[in-house]
Amino acid sequence: MADGPSRESVPDLGWDRLRTSEALAEPGEQLYQAMAGRRGALPVAPPLSTARLLATARRLWACRQIRDRVFGRELFPNPAWNILLDLFIAGEDGRNVTIKSACSAACVPQSTALRHIAHLIEVRLAIRHQHPSDARSAYLKLSERGRARMVEYLSLAAAGQDGPDA
């Protein structure tokens, strides 16, 4: 006897389609579009000052650190989000983030962090660029698209418009 529902009894969610290379090319965009399609149009983010956006990002970062201390990092690993928050905060502070520093911000082993960094670059949310005087070092920053998405998210989060499932 099976422990759960059979594959035939579960509605097709398109999992096989997600395995194709075309579907994997823009996973962030697909998730964004899927969310918009299931919940209707996403709310329009109210315009906020850079200071308010930065304060919201820092508050989210502090909340993640508290959560990790209380529950442990293993329960809620989210290296890509940690990296995006770190890159946003550093960018607004005018600081460069080395790849090594981004790996530390991810709060996971370096090999895992590097995979997430590569994925963020692949989906065009981050950009890697060489250190101007040290060929052994590289920096990571949010792309224009990545910054725009972070501004949108932080604006919505600051306004408390996380949606009905928040």
Coordinates of N, CA and C in Angstrom, one line a residue:
M1 N 0.9 -1.2 0.0 CA 0.0 0.0 0.0 C 0.9 1.2 0.0
A2 N 0.6 2.2 -0.8 CA 1.4 3.4 -0.9 C 1.1 4.3 0.3
D3 N 2.2 5.1 0.6 CA 2.1 6.0 1.8 C 1.3 7.3 1.4
G4 N 1.2 7.7 0.2 CA 0.6 8.9 -0.2 C -0.2 8.8 -1.4
P5 N -0.7 9.9 -2.0 CA -1.5 9.8 -3.2 C -0.7 9.3 -4.3
S6 N -1.4 8.6 -5.3 CA -0.7 8.1 -6.5 C -0.5 9.3 -7.4
R7 N 0.5 9.2 -8.3 CA 0.8 10.2 -9.3 C -0.5 10.6 -10.1
E8 N -1.3 9.6 -10.4 CA -2.4 9.8 -11.2 C -3.5 10.6 -10.5
S9 N -3.5 10.5 -9.1 CA -4.6 11.3 -8.4 C -4.2 12.7 -8.1
V10 N -2.9 13.1 -8.4 CA -2.5 14.4 -8.1 C -2.6 15.2 -9.4
P11 N -3.2 16.4 -9.4 CA -3.3 17.2 -10.6 C -2.0 17.5 -11.2
D12 N -1.9 17.5 -12.5 CA -0.7 17.8 -13.2 C -0.3 19.3 -13.0
L13 N 0.8 19.5 -12.4 CA 1.3 20.9 -12.2 C 2.4 21.3 -13.2
G14 N 2.6 20.4 -14.2 CA 3.6 20.8 -15.2 C 5.0 20.5 -14.8
W15 N 5.2 19.5 -13.9 CA 6.6 19.2 -13.4 C 7.5 18.8 -14.5
D16 N 6.9 17.9 -15.4 CA 7.7 17.4 -16.5 C 8.2 18.6 -17.4
R17 N 7.3 19.6 -17.6 CA 7.7 20.7 -18.4 C 8.8 21.5 -17.8
L18 N 8.8 21.6 -16.5 CA 9.9 22.3 -15.8 C 11.2 21.7 -15.9
R19 N 11.3 20.5 -16.4 CA 12.6 19.9 -16.6 C 13.3 20.3 -17.9
T20 N 12.6 20.9 -18.8 CA 13.2 21.3 -20.0 C 14.1 22.5 -19.9
S21 N 15.1 22.6 -20.7 CA 16.0 23.7 -20.6 C 15.4 25.1 -20.8
E22 N 14.3 25.1 -21.7 CA 13.6 26.4 -21.9 C 13.0 26.9 -20.6
A23 N 12.4 25.9 -19.9 CA 11.7 26.3 -18.6 C 12.7 26.7 -17.6
L24 N 13.9 26.2 -17.6 CA 14.9 26.5 -16.6 C 15.6 27.8 -16.9
A25 N 15.5 28.3 -18.1 CA 16.2 29.5 -18.5 C 15.9 30.7 -17.7
E26 N 14.6 30.9 -17.3 CA 14.2 32.0 -16.5 C 13.4 31.6 -15.3
P27 N 13.9 30.9 -14.3 CA 13.1 30.4 -13.2 C 12.5 31.5 -12.4
G28 N 13.3 32.6 -12.2 CA 12.8 33.7 -11.4 C 11.6 34.4 -12.1
E29 N 11.8 34.6 -13.3 CA 10.7 35.2 -14.1 C 9.4 34.3 -14.1
Q30 N 9.6 33.0 -14.2 CA 8.5 32.1 -14.2 C 7.8 32.1 -12.9
L31 N 8.5 32.1 -11.8 CA 7.9 32.2 -10.5 C 7.1 33.5 -10.3
Y32 N 7.7 34.6 -10.8 CA 7.1 35.9 -10.7 C 5.8 35.9 -11.5
Q33 N 5.8 35.4 -12.7 CA 4.6 35.3 -13.5 C 3.6 34.4 -13.0
A34 N 4.0 33.2 -12.4 CA 3.1 32.3 -11.8 C 2.4 32.9 -10.6
M35 N 3.1 33.6 -9.8 CA 2.5 34.3 -8.7 C 1.5 35.3 -9.1
A36 N 1.8 36.1 -10.1 CA 0.9 37.1 -10.6 C -0.3 36.5 -11.2
G37 N -0.2 35.3 -11.9 CA -1.3 34.7 -12.5 C -2.2 34.0 -11.5
R38 N -1.7 33.5 -10.4 CA -2.5 32.8 -9.4 C -3.2 33.8 -8.5
R39 N -2.6 34.9 -8.2 CA -3.2 35.9 -7.3 C -3.7 37.1 -7.9
G40 N -3.7 37.2 -9.2 CA -4.1 38.4 -9.9 C -2.9 39.3 -10.0
A41 N -3.1 40.5 -10.4 CA -2.0 41.4 -10.5 C -1.4 41.7 -9.1
L42 N 0.0 41.7 -9.1 CA 0.7 42.1 -7.9 C 0.4 43.5 -7.5
P43 N 0.3 43.9 -6.2 CA 0.1 45.3 -5.9 C 1.2 46.1 -6.4
V44 N 0.9 47.4 -6.7 CA 1.9 48.3 -7.1 C 2.6 48.8 -5.9
A45 N 4.0 48.7 -6.0 CA 4.8 49.1 -4.9 C 4.8 50.7 -4.8
P46 N 4.5 51.2 -3.6 CA 4.5 52.6 -3.4 C 5.9 53.1 -3.5
P47 N 6.2 54.3 -4.0 CA 7.5 54.8 -4.1 C 8.0 55.1 -2.7
L48 N 9.2 54.6 -2.4 CA 9.8 54.9 -1.1 C 11.2 55.5 -1.3
S49 N 11.7 56.2 -0.2 CA 13.0 56.7 -0.3 C 14.0 55.6 -0.2
T50 N 15.2 55.9 -0.6 CA 16.3 55.0 -0.5 C 16.6 54.6 0.9
A51 N 16.5 55.6 1.8 CA 16.7 55.4 3.2 C 15.7 54.4 3.8
R52 N 14.4 54.5 3.4 CA 13.4 53.6 3.8 C 13.6 52.2 3.3
L53 N 14.0 52.1 2.0 CA 14.3 50.8 1.4 C 15.4 50.1 2.2
L54 N 16.5 50.9 2.4 CA 17.6 50.4 3.1 C 17.3 49.9 4.5
A55 N 16.5 50.7 5.2 CA 16.0 50.3 6.6 C 15.2 49.0 6.5
T56 N 14.4 48.9 5.5 CA 13.6 47.6 5.4 C 14.5 46.4 5.2
A57 N 15.5 46.6 4.3 CA 16.4 45.5 4.0 C 17.2 45.1 5.2
R58 N 17.7 46.1 6.0 CA 18.4 45.8 7.2 C 17.5 45.2 8.3
R59 N 16.2 45.6 8.3 CA 15.3 44.9 9.3 C 15.1 43.5 8.9
L60 N 14.9 43.2 7.6 CA 14.8 41.8 7.1 C 16.0 41.0 7.4
W61 N 17.2 41.6 7.2 CA 18.5 40.9 7.5 C 18.6 40.6 9.0
A62 N 18.2 41.5 9.8 CA 18.3 41.3 11.3 C 17.3 40.2 11.7
C63 N 16.1 40.3 11.1 CA 15.1 39.2 11.4 C 15.6 37.8 11.0
R64 N 16.3 37.7 9.9 CA 16.8 36.5 9.5 C 17.9 36.0 10.4
Q65 N 18.7 36.9 11.0 CA 19.7 36.5 11.9 C 19.1 36.0 13.2
I66 N 18.1 36.7 13.7 CA 17.4 36.3 14.9 C 16.7 34.9 14.7
R67 N 16.1 34.7 13.5 CA 15.4 33.4 13.2 C 16.5 32.3 13.2
D68 N 17.6 32.6 12.6 CA 18.7 31.6 12.6 C 19.2 31.2 14.0
R69 N 19.3 32.2 14.9 CA 19.7 32.0 16.2 C 18.7 31.2 17.0
V70 N 17.4 31.4 16.8 CA 16.4 30.8 17.5 C 16.1 29.3 17.0
F71 N 16.0 29.2 15.7 CA 15.7 27.9 15.1 C 16.9 27.1 14.5
G72 N 18.0 27.8 14.3 CA 19.1 27.2 13.6 C 19.1 27.5 12.1
R73 N 20.2 27.6 11.5 CA 20.3 27.9 10.1 C 19.8 26.7 9.2
E74 N 19.9 25.5 9.7 CA 19.5 24.4 8.9 C 18.0 24.3 8.6
L75 N 17.2 24.9 9.4 CA 15.7 24.8 9.2 C 15.3 25.7 8.1
F76 N 15.9 26.9 7.9 CA 15.4 27.8 6.9 C 16.6 28.3 6.0
P77 N 17.3 27.4 5.4 CA 18.4 27.8 4.5 C 17.8 28.6 3.3
N78 N 18.3 29.7 3.0 CA 17.9 30.4 1.8 C 19.1 31.3 1.3
P79 N 20.1 30.6 0.8 CA 21.4 31.4 0.5 C 21.2 32.5 -0.6
A80 N 20.3 32.2 -1.6 CA 20.1 33.2 -2.6 C 19.5 34.5 -2.1
W81 N 18.6 34.3 -1.2 CA 17.9 35.5 -0.6 C 18.9 36.2 0.3
N82 N 19.7 35.5 1.1 CA 20.7 36.1 1.9 C 21.7 37.0 1.0
I83 N 22.1 36.4 -0.1 CA 23.0 37.1 -1.0 C 22.3 38.4 -1.6
L84 N 21.1 38.2 -2.0 CA 20.4 39.4 -2.6 C 20.3 40.5 -1.5
L85 N 19.9 40.2 -0.3 CA 19.8 41.2 0.7 C 21.1 41.9 1.0
D86 N 22.2 41.0 1.1 CA 23.5 41.6 1.3 C 24.0 42.5 0.2
L87 N 23.7 42.1 -1.0 CA 24.1 42.9 -2.2 C 23.3 44.2 -2.2
F88 N 22.0 44.2 -1.9 CA 21.2 45.4 -1.9 C 21.8 46.4 -0.8
I89 N 22.0 45.9 0.4 CA 22.5 46.7 1.5 C 23.8 47.3 1.1
A90 N 24.7 46.4 0.6 CA 26.1 46.9 0.3 C 26.0 47.9 -0.8
G91 N 25.2 47.7 -1.8 CA 25.1 48.6 -3.0 C 24.6 50.0 -2.5
E92 N 23.6 50.0 -1.7 CA 23.1 51.2 -1.2 C 24.1 52.0 -0.3
D93 N 24.9 51.2 0.4 CA 26.0 51.8 1.2 C 27.2 52.2 0.4
G94 N 27.2 51.9 -0.9 CA 28.3 52.2 -1.7 C 29.5 51.3 -1.5
R95 N 29.3 50.1 -1.0 CA 30.4 49.2 -0.8 C 30.4 48.1 -1.8
N96 N 31.6 47.6 -2.2 CA 31.8 46.5 -3.1 C 31.7 45.2 -2.3
V97 N 31.2 44.2 -2.9 CA 31.0 42.9 -2.2 C 31.9 41.9 -3.0
T98 N 32.9 41.3 -2.4 CA 33.7 40.3 -3.0 C 32.9 39.0 -3.1
I99 N 33.3 38.1 -4.0 CA 32.6 36.8 -4.1 C 32.8 36.1 -2.8
K100 N 33.9 36.2 -2.1 CA 34.2 35.6 -0.8 C 33.2 36.1 0.2
S101 N 33.0 37.4 0.2 CA 32.1 38.0 1.2 C 30.6 37.6 0.9
A102 N 30.3 37.5 -0.4 CA 28.9 37.0 -0.7 C 28.7 35.6 -0.3
C103 N 29.7 34.8 -0.4 CA 29.7 33.4 0.1 C 29.4 33.4 1.6
S104 N 30.1 34.2 2.3 CA 29.9 34.3 3.8 C 28.5 34.8 4.1
A105 N 27.9 35.7 3.4 CA 26.6 36.2 3.6 C 25.5 35.1 3.4
A106 N 25.8 34.2 2.5 CA 24.9 33.1 2.2 C 24.6 32.2 3.3
C107 N 25.6 32.1 4.3 CA 25.4 31.3 5.5 C 25.3 29.8 5.1
V108 N 26.0 29.3 4.1 CA 26.0 27.9 3.7 C 27.5 27.6 3.3
P109 N 27.8 26.4 3.1 CA 29.2 26.1 2.6 C 29.5 26.8 1.3
Q110 N 30.8 27.1 1.2 CA 31.2 27.9 0.0 C 30.8 27.3 -1.3
S111 N 30.9 26.0 -1.5 CA 30.5 25.4 -2.8 C 29.0 25.6 -3.0
T112 N 28.2 25.5 -2.0 CA 26.7 25.8 -2.2 C 26.5 27.3 -2.5
A113 N 27.2 28.2 -1.8 CA 27.0 29.6 -2.1 C 27.4 29.9 -3.5
L114 N 28.5 29.3 -4.0 CA 29.0 29.6 -5.4 C 27.9 29.1 -6.4
R115 N 27.3 28.0 -6.1 CA 26.2 27.6 -7.0 C 25.1 28.6 -7.1
H116 N 24.7 29.1 -5.9 CA 23.6 30.1 -5.8 C 24.1 31.4 -6.5
I117 N 25.3 31.8 -6.3 CA 25.8 33.0 -7.0 C 25.7 32.8 -8.5
A118 N 26.2 31.6 -9.0 CA 26.1 31.4 -10.4 C 24.7 31.4 -10.9
H119 N 23.8 30.9 -10.2 CA 22.4 31.0 -10.6 C 21.8 32.4 -10.6
L120 N 22.2 33.2 -9.6 CA 21.7 34.6 -9.6 C 22.3 35.4 -10.8
I121 N 23.5 35.0 -11.2 CA 24.1 35.6 -12.4 C 23.3 35.1 -13.6
E122 N 23.0 33.8 -13.7 CA 22.3 33.2 -14.8 C 21.0 33.8 -15.0
V123 N 20.2 34.1 -14.0 CA 18.9 34.7 -14.1 C 18.9 36.2 -14.1
R124 N 20.1 36.8 -14.3 CA 20.4 38.2 -14.4 C 19.9 39.1 -13.3
L125 N 20.0 38.5 -12.1 CA 19.7 39.3 -10.9 C 21.0 39.9 -10.3
A126 N 22.2 39.3 -10.6 CA 23.5 39.8 -10.2 C 24.5 39.8 -11.3
I127 N 25.5 40.5 -11.1 CA 26.6 40.7 -12.1 C 27.9 40.5 -11.4
R128 N 28.8 39.7 -12.0 CA 30.1 39.5 -11.5 C 31.1 40.4 -12.3
H129 N 32.0 41.1 -11.6 CA 33.0 41.9 -12.4 C 34.3 41.8 -11.7
Q130 N 35.4 41.9 -12.4 CA 36.7 41.7 -11.9 C 37.2 42.9 -11.1
H131 N 38.0 42.6 -10.1 CA 38.6 43.7 -9.3 C 39.5 44.4 -10.2
P132 N 39.5 45.8 -10.1 CA 40.3 46.5 -11.1 C 41.8 46.3 -11.0
S133 N 42.4 45.9 -9.9 CA 43.8 45.8 -9.8 C 44.3 44.4 -9.4
D134 N 43.3 43.5 -9.0 CA 43.7 42.2 -8.5 C 42.9 41.1 -9.4
A135 N 43.6 40.5 -10.3 CA 43.0 39.5 -11.2 C 42.5 38.3 -10.5
R136 N 42.9 38.1 -9.2 CA 42.5 36.9 -8.5 C 41.2 37.2 -7.7
S137 N 40.7 38.4 -7.7 CA 39.5 38.8 -7.0 C 38.4 39.3 -7.9
A138 N 37.2 39.0 -7.5 CA 36.1 39.5 -8.3 C 35.0 40.1 -7.3
Y139 N 34.2 41.0 -7.8 CA 33.1 41.5 -7.1 C 31.8 41.0 -7.6
L140 N 30.8 41.1 -6.8 CA 29.4 40.8 -7.2 C 28.5 41.9 -6.8
K141 N 27.6 42.3 -7.7 CA 26.6 43.3 -7.4 C 25.3 43.0 -8.0
L142 N 24.3 43.7 -7.6 CA 23.0 43.5 -8.2 C 23.0 44.1 -9.6
S143 N 22.3 43.4 -10.5 CA 22.1 43.9 -11.8 C 21.0 45.0 -11.7
E144 N 20.8 45.8 -12.8 CA 19.7 46.7 -12.8 C 18.4 46.0 -12.5
R145 N 18.2 44.9 -13.2 CA 17.0 44.1 -13.0 C 16.9 43.6 -11.5
G146 N 18.0 43.1 -11.0 CA 18.0 42.6 -9.6 C 17.7 43.7 -8.6
R147 N 18.3 44.9 -8.8 CA 18.0 46.0 -7.9 C 16.5 46.4 -8.1
A148 N 16.0 46.5 -9.3 CA 14.6 46.8 -9.5 C 13.7 45.8 -8.8
R149 N 14.0 44.6 -8.8 CA 13.2 43.6 -8.1 C 13.3 43.7 -6.6
M150 N 14.5 44.0 -6.1 CA 14.6 44.2 -4.7 C 13.9 45.4 -4.2
V151 N 13.9 46.5 -5.0 CA 13.2 47.7 -4.7 C 11.7 47.4 -4.6
E152 N 11.2 46.7 -5.6 CA 9.8 46.4 -5.6 C 9.4 45.5 -4.4
Y153 N 10.2 44.5 -4.1 CA 9.9 43.7 -3.0 C 10.0 44.4 -1.7
L154 N 11.0 45.2 -1.5 CA 11.2 45.9 -0.2 C 10.1 47.0 -0.1
S155 N 9.7 47.6 -1.2 CA 8.6 48.6 -1.1 C 7.3 47.9 -0.7
L156 N 7.0 46.8 -1.2 CA 5.8 46.1 -0.8 C 5.9 45.6 0.6
A157 N 7.1 45.1 1.0 CA 7.2 44.6 2.4 C 7.1 45.7 3.4
A158 N 7.7 46.9 3.0 CA 7.6 48.0 3.9 C 6.2 48.5 4.1
A159 N 5.4 48.4 3.0 CA 4.1 48.9 3.0 C 3.1 47.8 3.6
G160 N 3.6 46.6 3.9 CA 2.8 45.6 4.5 C 1.9 45.0 3.5
Q161 N 2.2 45.0 2.2 CA 1.4 44.4 1.2 C 1.9 43.1 0.7
D162 N 2.1 42.2 1.7 CA 2.7 40.9 1.3 C 1.7 39.9 0.7
G163 N 0.5 40.3 0.6 CA -0.5 39.5 -0.1 C -1.3 38.6 0.9
P164 N -2.3 37.9 0.4 CA -3.2 37.2 1.3 C -2.6 36.0 2.0
D165 N -1.5 35.5 1.5 CA -0.9 34.3 2.0 C 0.3 34.6 3.0
A166 N 0.5 35.8 3.3 CA 1.7 36.2 4.1 C 1.5 35.8 5.5

